[in-house]
Amino acid sequence: MILGLLILAPILFSFVVFMTHLVTRNILVILFVIFLSVISVFNLISLSSVVEIALPHYFHNIFVFLDSVVLIFFLWQGIVKKHALVIALALVQIILYCEVLFLVPTLESSDILVDNIASIMYLIINIVGGIIIIYALKYVESENFSQIKKNGFIAILFLFLGVMNFIVSSNNIEIFFMLFELTTLFSYVLIAYRGNAISVENSLRALWMNQIGGVAILLALILSISHYDTLYFDILIHNRDNLFLLPIVFLILAAFVKAASIPFNKWLIGAMVAPTPVSAILHSATMVKIAPFLMLKLAPAMSGFVSISVTLIGTFVFFTASLLALNKDCFKEILGLSTIALLALMMALAAVGSEQAINATVVLIVFHAISKALLFLQAGILEKNFHLKYVDDIDGLINHSPLTVFFIIIGFASLTLPPFGAFIAKFMAIESIAQEILKNPLYIFALIFITLGSVFLTLLYFKVVTKLFAKNVDFQQEHTKLSNYYVIPSFLLLFLLIIGIYVTFKMELLSSIQIITPVILIAVVPFLFATLLFKKAHRVKEYNCGEKEEIKLGMYYFNVSPNYKKAISIVAIFGMLVLIVGVML
Amino acid sequence: MFNFKKYRKKSPWILHYNAGSCNGCDIEILAALSPKYDLERFGVINTGNPKQSDIFLVTGPVTFRSRERLVELYTQMPEPKVVIALGSCTCTGGVFRDMYNVEDGIDRYIPVDVYIPGCAASPELIIDGIVKALDILEQKTKKMEKPLKLFQDASTKDGIINKRDCALKVGEKDEEN
Amino acid sequence: MIEILLIILAPIIGGFIYGAERIVRARMQNRLGPPLLQPFYDMYKLMDKQAFIINSYHTILGIMHFVTLWVVVAFVIVGQNLLYIIFLHLLSSIFLILAGFSVKSIYSHIGANRELIAMIAYEPILIMLAVAFFMLNGSFEISAIRENSSALFSIPLLFLAFLLIVPIKLKKSPFDAIQAHQEIIGGVEVEFSGIFFEFLYMAKLLEYVFIYALVMLFAGDSFILALTLFLAVFFLVNLLDNSTARIRIDHLIKIVLVIGLTLATLNIIGLSYV
Ligand code: SF4
């Protein structure tokens, strides 16, 4: 019942959005988001055991129909846009899909399976996604689209929520494939939404790269049917024999594509030309979370060779992506690369497979979604209110809009520092990897990659803060007023972060003093900002050797030469090849 | 309660500024800081940062170019502070007196507490002067001292202590005369 | 009880270490040097100065740096989780770095940036150190490390790697490009003055306590070894400080990362085979 609501209601509502006018639309959307959030919370609370539902057969016909439509749409787009790769991959997909349709597996299981992880994913999708949609209401107004296109934008976002809710509850690889393709489709449409040349180009790139993921899933599907005689995740995972893990490896490959891990990283960076709510909801907070989610699903099936190689690849990508992010200067691209890095870390942790590592993955998924959403909202505000895209231009933003700077700093801090969840995840990651080293010394490379990568990320985040935070001497200044549609979602996300800390506190992932101390330390700072004004102290100018010149602060970048980038991609591809070949042998 | 005043003497931190000197006295300062004379035994540190120093050690006769910086540095030093004019040219203009591009001594701009004559002043004299300055430092209050020529607009513009503009004004008038 | 006393007295202990250090350094240069209590004289004097600030954010973040560092030292003394302490220490550094960024001052920015970059060098080695202790003791808790026998002989290479980062944290040459007193006038601390500078001054003293407490961890339960290690490292660091020239920040990172990380990795691989 609840599941039906979660999946169908957003899809139906998207049509409503399409029809209504501005004011009613905004009110309806806000009410509906609240409704969705309440349902997803209710679902988590009421979920006592794993829910399994088998869909009636005619559903499958609908799915097959949808799938064919999507694949043919891809082919058509390839032909219209004259993109050979898209055409070729679409054809391959169609052929493989036809083959899948001819194979009839016998082992049956339920199509829908909702466990704890899925209900946590519901929370992220509906609450974080919903908040971003509220933000998008205002954002889309300032784009120069026609009114229908604006409504369509919101409608697609809602459709997407429905699809996401479905994908995390699906247990059937065939349905999973269909939904995977649907998310690819949304991502394709939304990246190209602005319609200019660069967005079309980037959307096509996103399309063909994601199609590789689709092909991988189809291969996994065929292999799984022919070898295990099933197309269900749970049977596949529990019946696995250690000699034939190829279907699982192909699914992992699809996850790597969706998470834009290093050889495929271009599409997610390119996707940053899309309107900011799209980047927030699709390319950072929710859609790409399919990848670690899939990994979590497959985690029990991974062992030995697969586990260690996925961990090594994942941590390697984590390290290199954060290194690459250091030479980017566009705020959104920096966020995009750090998303890639953290997604790779999540997948690596899921592959480690110990209980602690799994917990770390879940915590990281949740907190990463919240923090990244918060940061992307600020990126949108920077873009719309201050017309800033590059970190180099953000000079002394704190003088104009302390609130935005506060959110940006909190967003960055919540990805690295105690007591926020991402820190806890990192902490548990290091702990679990330290335990693995005792069993297999190869994990030490994972450890090195994680430590270096996380330090690079910290460097990256606070490097960006450099220019925002440079405050003038005098402190009474006119601040830019931000729209409520911008500020309230940010506050809601901040609130979610605080709730998240409370939950980790309740779950006792760390001892209570370890969480309370940094909470107090961090919480006291804004409080002091507000109360301590140092009225008595004299104000002086900055020390400037007595010189008079206005200071222009610069920003530094780490140069990563193209050769390095190539080498990194080659290493990553090599790692994946080793994974596939190793499993085949 | 606790009398902090007597500790001022024990940790004087120095800001050294060269207001157009010939570098003779600067080298003597370095000599005084070096192991042979060892100024650090009095707790002296050469901070190079006006915001953390107590003693303003100026060399040079104040060229036109350097006077704004001189005043700026002086105002950035928190009270209590003492100013030492090191070398003959800093005290009176010395060999540069009446030249077209110098003011005659820093006391035209900022109040000086200790004059150390000598061209160049020897390290012994420098140490002697600093020790003298420490006695004066102990007597000082935290009240703001006015730089001599800058009485018109002593401290504030938008609440920030900023006197350099005044220095410029006075200086310009001088050039006209 | 003694722990609480130690925590409260931590800045004072640091003060004595710093005072002793200034004397030792002076003697190495064949001069007399300031009295042992010099750091305290400095502190008293700073309390008495007029208060100058740039903006309140800057000042408050500086104070938070000190407070957080004190908490870190307290956790070390109580015997908390080592890995956690390293991350909390990161938090305190971030406060300092944010303080450096919060004013429009070039020196402060350069200092904060260097502080940030130097983090690349020391943070991985500290984490490796924690992992090595975990592999030896089966727990990250410092109290457990203190109960077991000395780890020095099972992780000698890591000790060397740790020695490499001690000068970075204590701002000693050759690795003092972060503060570089003659060039960037102390970096982050340049804009602090008077009583507000005192917080940074005390934070520096706490940093001494923190680093030397980590040095003593290598001694495990043996007090004599701890004292020897402390004295040896103290002497060595000052000798190095007096006999080497400053190196550039990028060289610093290369040297420390390449040598330190290699040593640490070798040692951990060795540990996992034993
Ligand atoms: S006093 Fe003499 S030696 Fe000293 S700076 Fe002036 S001219 Fe040079």
Coordinates of N, CA and C and ligand atoms in Angstrom, one line a residue, chain B residues 18 20-26 28 59-61 86-91 93-96 116-121, ligand 1:
Chain B
N18 N 62.6 50.3 8.7 CA 63.7 51.0 8.1 C 63.0 52.2 7.3
G20 N 64.2 54.6 5.5 CA 65.1 55.2 4.6 C 66.5 55.3 5.1
S21 N 67.0 54.4 6.0 CA 68.3 54.5 6.5 C 69.3 54.0 5.5
C22 N 70.6 54.1 5.9 CA 71.6 53.7 4.9 C 72.0 52.2 5.2
N23 N 71.2 51.5 6.1 CA 71.4 50.1 6.5 C 72.6 49.9 7.4
G24 N 73.3 51.0 7.8 CA 74.3 50.8 8.8 C 73.7 50.4 10.1
C25 N 72.7 51.1 10.6 CA 72.1 50.8 11.9 C 71.4 49.4 11.8
D26 N 70.8 49.1 10.7 CA 70.1 47.8 10.6 C 71.1 46.6 10.9
E28 N 73.7 46.8 12.6 CA 74.0 46.8 14.0 C 72.9 46.1 14.8
T59 N 64.9 53.0 12.2 CA 66.1 53.6 11.7 C 65.8 54.4 10.5
G60 N 66.7 55.4 10.2 CA 66.5 56.2 9.0 C 65.8 57.5 9.3
P61 N 66.0 58.5 8.4 CA 65.5 59.9 8.6 C 64.1 60.1 8.2
L86 N 66.6 55.0 16.4 CA 67.9 54.4 16.4 C 68.9 55.1 15.4
G87 N 69.9 55.7 15.8 CA 70.9 56.3 14.9 C 70.7 57.8 14.8
S88 N 71.7 58.5 14.5 CA 71.7 59.9 14.4 C 70.7 60.4 13.4
C89 N 70.6 59.8 12.3 CA 69.7 60.3 11.3 C 68.3 60.2 11.7
T90 N 68.0 59.2 12.5 CA 66.6 59.0 12.9 C 66.2 60.0 14.0
C91 N 67.2 60.4 14.8 CA 67.0 61.4 15.8 C 66.8 62.8 15.2
G93 N 68.0 63.7 11.7 CA 68.2 63.8 10.3 C 69.7 63.5 10.0
G94 N 70.5 63.7 10.9 CA 71.9 63.2 10.8 C 72.6 63.7 9.5
V95 N 73.2 62.8 8.9 CA 73.9 63.2 7.7 C 73.0 63.7 6.6
F96 N 71.7 63.3 6.7 CA 70.8 63.6 5.6 C 70.0 64.9 5.9
I116 N 68.6 57.0 20.4 CA 69.9 56.4 20.5 C 70.8 57.1 19.4
P117 N 71.7 57.9 19.8 CA 72.6 58.6 18.8 C 73.7 57.6 18.3
G118 N 74.4 58.1 17.3 CA 75.5 57.3 16.8 C 75.3 57.0 15.4
C119 N 76.4 57.1 14.6 CA 76.2 56.9 13.2 C 77.3 55.9 12.8
A120 N 77.2 54.7 12.8 CA 76.0 53.9 13.3 C 76.1 53.6 14.8
A121 N 74.9 53.5 15.4 CA 74.9 53.2 16.8 C 75.4 51.8 17.1
Ligands
SF4_1 S1 72.6 56.8 11.8 FE1 74.2 56.7 10.3 S2 74.6 54.5 10.0 FE2 72.6 54.8 11.1 S3 71.2 54.7 9.4 FE3 71.6 56.8 9.8 S4 73.2 57.3 8.4 FE4 73.1 55.1 8.5

